[in-house]
Short mmCIF file of C-alpha atoms in Angstrom, two decimals:
data_model
loop_
_atom_site.label_atom_id
_atom_site.label_comp_id
_atom_site.label_asym_id
_atom_site.label_seq_id
_atom_site.Cartn_x
_atom_site.Cartn_y
_atom_site.Cartn_z
CA ALA A 1 0.00 0.00 0.00
CA GLN A 2 1.15 3.52 -0.74
CA THR A 3 1.67 5.87 2.15
CA VAL A 4 2.76 9.47 2.55
CA THR A 5 4.32 10.67 5.79
CA GLN A 6 4.87 14.23 6.91
CA SER A 7 6.67 13.97 10.21
CA GLN A 8 6.61 17.66 11.12
CA PRO A 9 3.13 18.69 12.30
CA GLU A 10 4.19 22.31 12.82
CA MET A 11 7.10 24.51 11.86
CA SER A 12 7.96 28.15 12.05
CA VAL A 13 10.45 30.31 10.20
CA GLN A 14 11.49 33.92 10.30
CA GLU A 15 10.52 36.09 7.40
CA ALA A 16 13.17 36.09 4.64
CA GLU A 17 14.76 32.88 5.89
CA THR A 18 14.69 29.43 4.34
CA VAL A 19 12.70 26.46 5.60
CA THR A 20 12.47 22.84 4.49
CA LEU A 21 9.38 20.68 4.93
CA SER A 22 9.88 16.92 4.92
CA CYS A 23 7.86 14.27 3.16
CA THR A 24 8.53 10.58 2.74
CA TYR A 25 6.48 8.07 0.84
CA ASP A 26 6.31 4.37 0.30
CA THR A 27 5.34 2.65 -2.91
CA SER A 28 6.24 -0.26 -5.12
CA GLU A 29 5.24 1.63 -8.24
CA SER A 30 7.94 2.85 -10.57
CA ASN A 31 5.99 5.59 -12.30
CA TYR A 32 4.38 8.18 -10.09
CA TYR A 33 4.08 11.87 -9.42
CA LEU A 34 4.60 13.94 -6.32
CA PHE A 35 3.03 17.24 -5.41
CA TRP A 36 3.03 19.87 -2.74
CA TYR A 37 -0.21 21.72 -2.05
CA LYS A 38 -0.60 24.79 0.12
CA GLN A 39 -3.70 25.52 2.17
CA PRO A 40 -3.70 29.08 3.57
CA PRO A 41 -6.17 30.20 6.25
CA SER A 42 -8.74 30.70 3.50
CA ARG A 43 -8.71 26.88 3.27
CA GLN A 44 -8.33 26.86 -0.49
CA MET A 45 -6.00 24.12 -1.79
CA ILE A 46 -3.36 25.58 -4.06
CA LEU A 47 -0.85 23.61 -6.10
CA VAL A 48 2.68 24.68 -5.23
CA ILE A 49 4.93 22.36 -7.19
CA ARG A 50 4.99 18.95 -8.85
CA GLN A 51 7.64 16.37 -9.69
CA GLU A 52 7.54 13.41 -12.05
CA ALA A 53 9.33 10.39 -10.61
CA TYR A 54 11.10 9.64 -13.88
CA LYS A 55 12.76 13.06 -13.88
CA GLN A 56 16.02 13.30 -12.00
CA GLN A 57 16.07 17.08 -12.04
CA ASN A 58 14.46 18.67 -9.02
CA ALA A 59 11.46 20.87 -9.78
CA THR A 60 11.62 24.59 -9.03
CA GLU A 61 8.91 27.22 -8.99
CA ASN A 62 10.21 30.65 -8.05
CA ARG A 63 11.01 30.52 -4.31
CA PHE A 64 9.82 26.92 -4.02
CA SER A 65 12.01 23.95 -4.84
CA VAL A 66 12.05 20.28 -4.05
CA ASN A 67 14.74 17.84 -3.09
CA PHE A 68 13.61 14.59 -4.66
CA GLN A 69 15.55 11.54 -3.52
CA LYS A 70 13.95 8.62 -5.31
CA ALA A 71 16.02 5.89 -3.70
CA ALA A 72 15.27 7.24 -0.26
CA LYS A 73 11.63 7.93 -1.21
CA SER A 74 11.97 11.44 0.06
CA PHE A 75 10.38 14.58 -1.36
CA SER A 76 11.09 17.67 0.69
CA LEU A 77 9.95 21.22 -0.08
CA LYS A 78 12.30 24.14 0.37
CA ILE A 79 10.89 27.63 0.66
CA SER A 80 13.45 30.37 0.20
CA ASP A 81 13.06 33.98 1.29
CA SER A 82 9.96 33.08 3.30
CA GLN A 83 7.13 35.58 3.18
CA LEU A 84 4.24 36.16 5.56
CA GLY A 85 1.90 34.94 2.83
CA ASP A 86 3.59 31.55 2.96
CA THR A 87 1.89 30.90 6.28
CA ALA A 88 -0.28 27.89 5.54
CA MET A 89 -0.77 24.19 5.89
CA TYR A 90 1.35 22.28 3.39
CA PHE A 91 0.31 18.88 2.12
CA CYS A 92 2.54 16.44 0.31
CA ALA A 93 0.70 14.23 -2.17
CA PHE A 94 1.54 11.14 -4.14
CA ILE A 95 -0.13 9.90 -7.29
CA ALA A 96 0.37 6.51 -8.90
CA TYR A 97 -1.50 4.52 -11.47
CA THR A 98 -2.43 1.25 -9.88
CA SER A 99 -5.25 -1.28 -10.12
CA GLY A 100 -6.74 0.44 -13.12
CA THR A 101 -6.90 3.96 -11.78
CA TYR A 102 -4.87 6.83 -10.46
CA LYS A 103 -4.68 6.88 -6.68
CA TYR A 104 -4.05 10.14 -4.90
CA ILE A 105 -2.73 9.97 -1.37
CA PHE A 106 -2.16 13.01 0.82
CA GLY A 107 0.02 13.35 3.87
CA THR A 108 -1.36 14.72 7.12
CA GLY A 109 0.12 18.14 6.53
CA THR A 110 2.68 20.48 8.07
CA ARG A 111 1.48 23.76 9.49
CA LEU A 112 4.00 26.47 8.65
CA LYS A 113 4.02 29.83 10.33
CA VAL A 114 6.17 32.63 8.99
CA LEU A 115 7.14 35.08 11.71
CA ALA A 116 7.62 38.79 11.12
CA ASP B 1 -8.88 30.68 -9.64
CA SER B 2 -8.45 26.96 -10.31
CA GLY B 3 -11.37 26.74 -12.71
CA VAL B 4 -13.21 24.25 -10.51
CA THR B 5 -16.52 25.63 -9.29
CA GLN B 6 -18.32 24.43 -6.20
CA THR B 7 -21.72 25.42 -4.89
CA PRO B 8 -22.88 26.27 -2.35
CA LYS B 9 -19.91 27.84 -0.60
CA HIS B 10 -21.58 27.64 2.79
CA LEU B 11 -24.44 25.53 4.04
CA ILE B 12 -26.01 25.14 7.45
CA THR B 13 -28.50 22.38 8.01
CA ALA B 14 -30.00 20.31 10.77
CA THR B 15 -29.23 16.76 11.77
CA GLY B 16 -31.15 14.18 9.82
CA GLN B 17 -31.42 16.35 6.75
CA ARG B 18 -30.08 15.77 3.25
CA VAL B 19 -27.95 18.13 1.17
CA THR B 20 -26.45 18.13 -2.29
CA LEU B 21 -23.10 19.68 -3.12
CA ARG B 22 -22.38 20.55 -6.71
CA CYS B 23 -19.13 20.69 -8.63
CA SER B 24 -18.23 21.84 -12.13
CA PRO B 25 -14.78 20.66 -13.17
CA ARG B 26 -12.28 22.67 -15.16
CA SER B 27 -13.00 22.84 -18.84
CA GLY B 28 -11.67 19.68 -20.48
CA ASP B 29 -11.19 17.73 -17.27
CA LEU B 30 -12.86 14.33 -17.23
CA SER B 31 -12.02 13.23 -13.70
CA VAL B 32 -13.74 14.54 -10.61
CA TYR B 33 -12.73 13.82 -7.03
CA TRP B 34 -14.45 14.50 -3.75
CA TYR B 35 -12.57 15.03 -0.49
CA GLN B 36 -13.69 15.73 3.04
CA GLN B 37 -11.67 17.87 5.43
CA SER B 38 -12.81 18.17 9.00
CA LEU B 39 -11.50 20.96 11.24
CA ASP B 40 -7.71 20.76 11.56
CA GLN B 41 -7.67 17.44 9.80
CA GLY B 42 -6.11 16.16 6.64
CA LEU B 43 -7.90 15.34 3.43
CA GLN B 44 -10.06 12.26 3.36
CA PHE B 45 -10.61 10.91 -0.12
CA LEU B 46 -14.25 10.06 -0.71
CA ILE B 47 -14.78 9.10 -4.32
CA GLN B 48 -13.55 9.61 -7.88
CA TYR B 49 -15.37 9.65 -11.20
CA TYR B 50 -13.98 9.55 -14.68
CA ASN B 51 -16.18 10.49 -17.63
CA GLY B 52 -19.31 9.51 -15.78
CA GLU B 53 -18.09 6.29 -14.25
CA GLU B 54 -17.03 5.63 -10.70
CA ARG B 55 -13.30 4.89 -10.64
CA ALA B 56 -12.25 4.74 -7.03
CA LYS B 57 -13.87 4.77 -3.65
CA GLY B 58 -12.31 5.91 -0.43
CA ASN B 59 -13.73 6.43 3.03
CA ILE B 60 -17.19 7.35 1.86
CA LEU B 61 -20.06 6.56 4.18
CA GLU B 62 -23.07 4.66 2.94
CA ARG B 63 -25.17 7.74 3.75
CA PHE B 64 -23.18 9.59 1.11
CA SER B 65 -23.44 9.11 -2.62
CA ALA B 66 -22.16 10.85 -5.68
CA GLN B 67 -22.50 10.86 -9.40
CA GLN B 68 -21.01 12.49 -12.46
CA PHE B 69 -23.39 13.62 -15.17
CA PRO B 70 -22.95 13.57 -18.98
CA ASP B 71 -21.93 17.24 -18.91
CA LEU B 72 -19.21 16.14 -16.44
CA HIS B 73 -20.46 18.10 -13.47
CA SER B 74 -20.74 16.10 -10.29
CA GLU B 75 -22.93 16.06 -7.23
CA LEU B 76 -22.22 14.74 -3.77
CA ASN B 77 -25.33 13.80 -1.82
CA LEU B 78 -25.13 13.65 1.94
CA SER B 79 -28.13 12.22 3.77
CA SER B 80 -29.20 11.55 7.37
CA LEU B 81 -26.71 14.17 8.37
CA GLU B 82 -24.94 13.95 11.71
CA LEU B 83 -23.01 16.56 13.65
CA GLY B 84 -19.79 14.80 12.71
CA ASP B 85 -20.44 15.40 9.03
CA SER B 86 -19.64 19.08 9.51
CA ALA B 87 -16.63 19.67 7.34
CA LEU B 88 -15.21 21.34 4.29
CA TYR B 89 -15.98 19.29 1.20
CA PHE B 90 -13.63 19.74 -1.70
CA CYS B 91 -14.18 18.88 -5.28
CA ALA B 92 -11.15 18.55 -7.52
CA SER B 93 -10.66 17.72 -11.16
CA SER B 94 -7.96 16.52 -13.49
CA VAL B 95 -7.60 15.96 -17.18
CA GLY B 96 -7.47 12.26 -17.55
CA GLY B 97 -7.97 8.83 -16.21
CA PRO B 98 -6.16 5.67 -17.13
CA GLY B 99 -3.38 5.91 -19.64
CA GLN B 100 -3.01 9.64 -19.41
CA GLY B 101 0.15 11.54 -18.61
CA ARG B 102 0.15 14.18 -15.98
CA ASN B 103 -2.80 14.08 -13.64
CA THR B 104 -2.44 17.14 -11.56
CA ILE B 105 -5.59 17.73 -9.60
CA TYR B 106 -6.97 21.22 -9.15
CA PHE B 107 -9.21 21.98 -6.23
CA GLY B 108 -12.33 24.06 -5.98
CA GLU B 109 -12.76 26.44 -3.07
CA GLY B 110 -14.78 23.93 -1.13
CA SER B 111 -18.25 23.81 0.34
CA TRP B 112 -18.48 24.46 4.05
CA LEU B 113 -21.13 22.26 5.62
CA THR B 114 -22.26 22.89 9.16
CA VAL B 115 -24.69 20.45 10.71
CA VAL B 116 -26.48 21.77 13.79
#
């Protein structure tokens, strides 16, 4: 069974500093996708970044980047130059095609607070 | 704006009642997903449809049902409501089902259900 684990329930970071959120997953699939979603206080789910498992290059979106370690099944999110607007819940998600359909599995989330 | 539209945004109803939540996926998306998020909880996958057919079922109660119509919009029906059903219900959509490439899911803003 596929699982996604976010071991840090809460984190905080000073504005303008860098923070890394951890995510590990477990799967026997070889082809899958990984995502980070952000949920600000408005509760809307916003896609932050995505990574295809077959790509070795780490994905980057402006201040957001990932460290994808396929062998270790690790997919951490790095936020550089943290801004107050980055305060949110962050969910790691895993998608694999198995048993005839795509299965989406979300981690339990990491609550990030950016401090002024 | 993700392009996924959910109505109503807020709903208050009494225990024992029945409600219907509606979702219009992004233009061109064939897959629709329903998730439940209780206060300070993660995302619970309920059910997925692809082009009108049920594709995957998660932790959906028997009191809940869903369907996807020929125009691809979807409805989630919640009946015999209990206090514990109070939650934010998300609809999400993606382009494809089996055999497709990227399957990034985009979330609507959610429907807040309060059962009193």
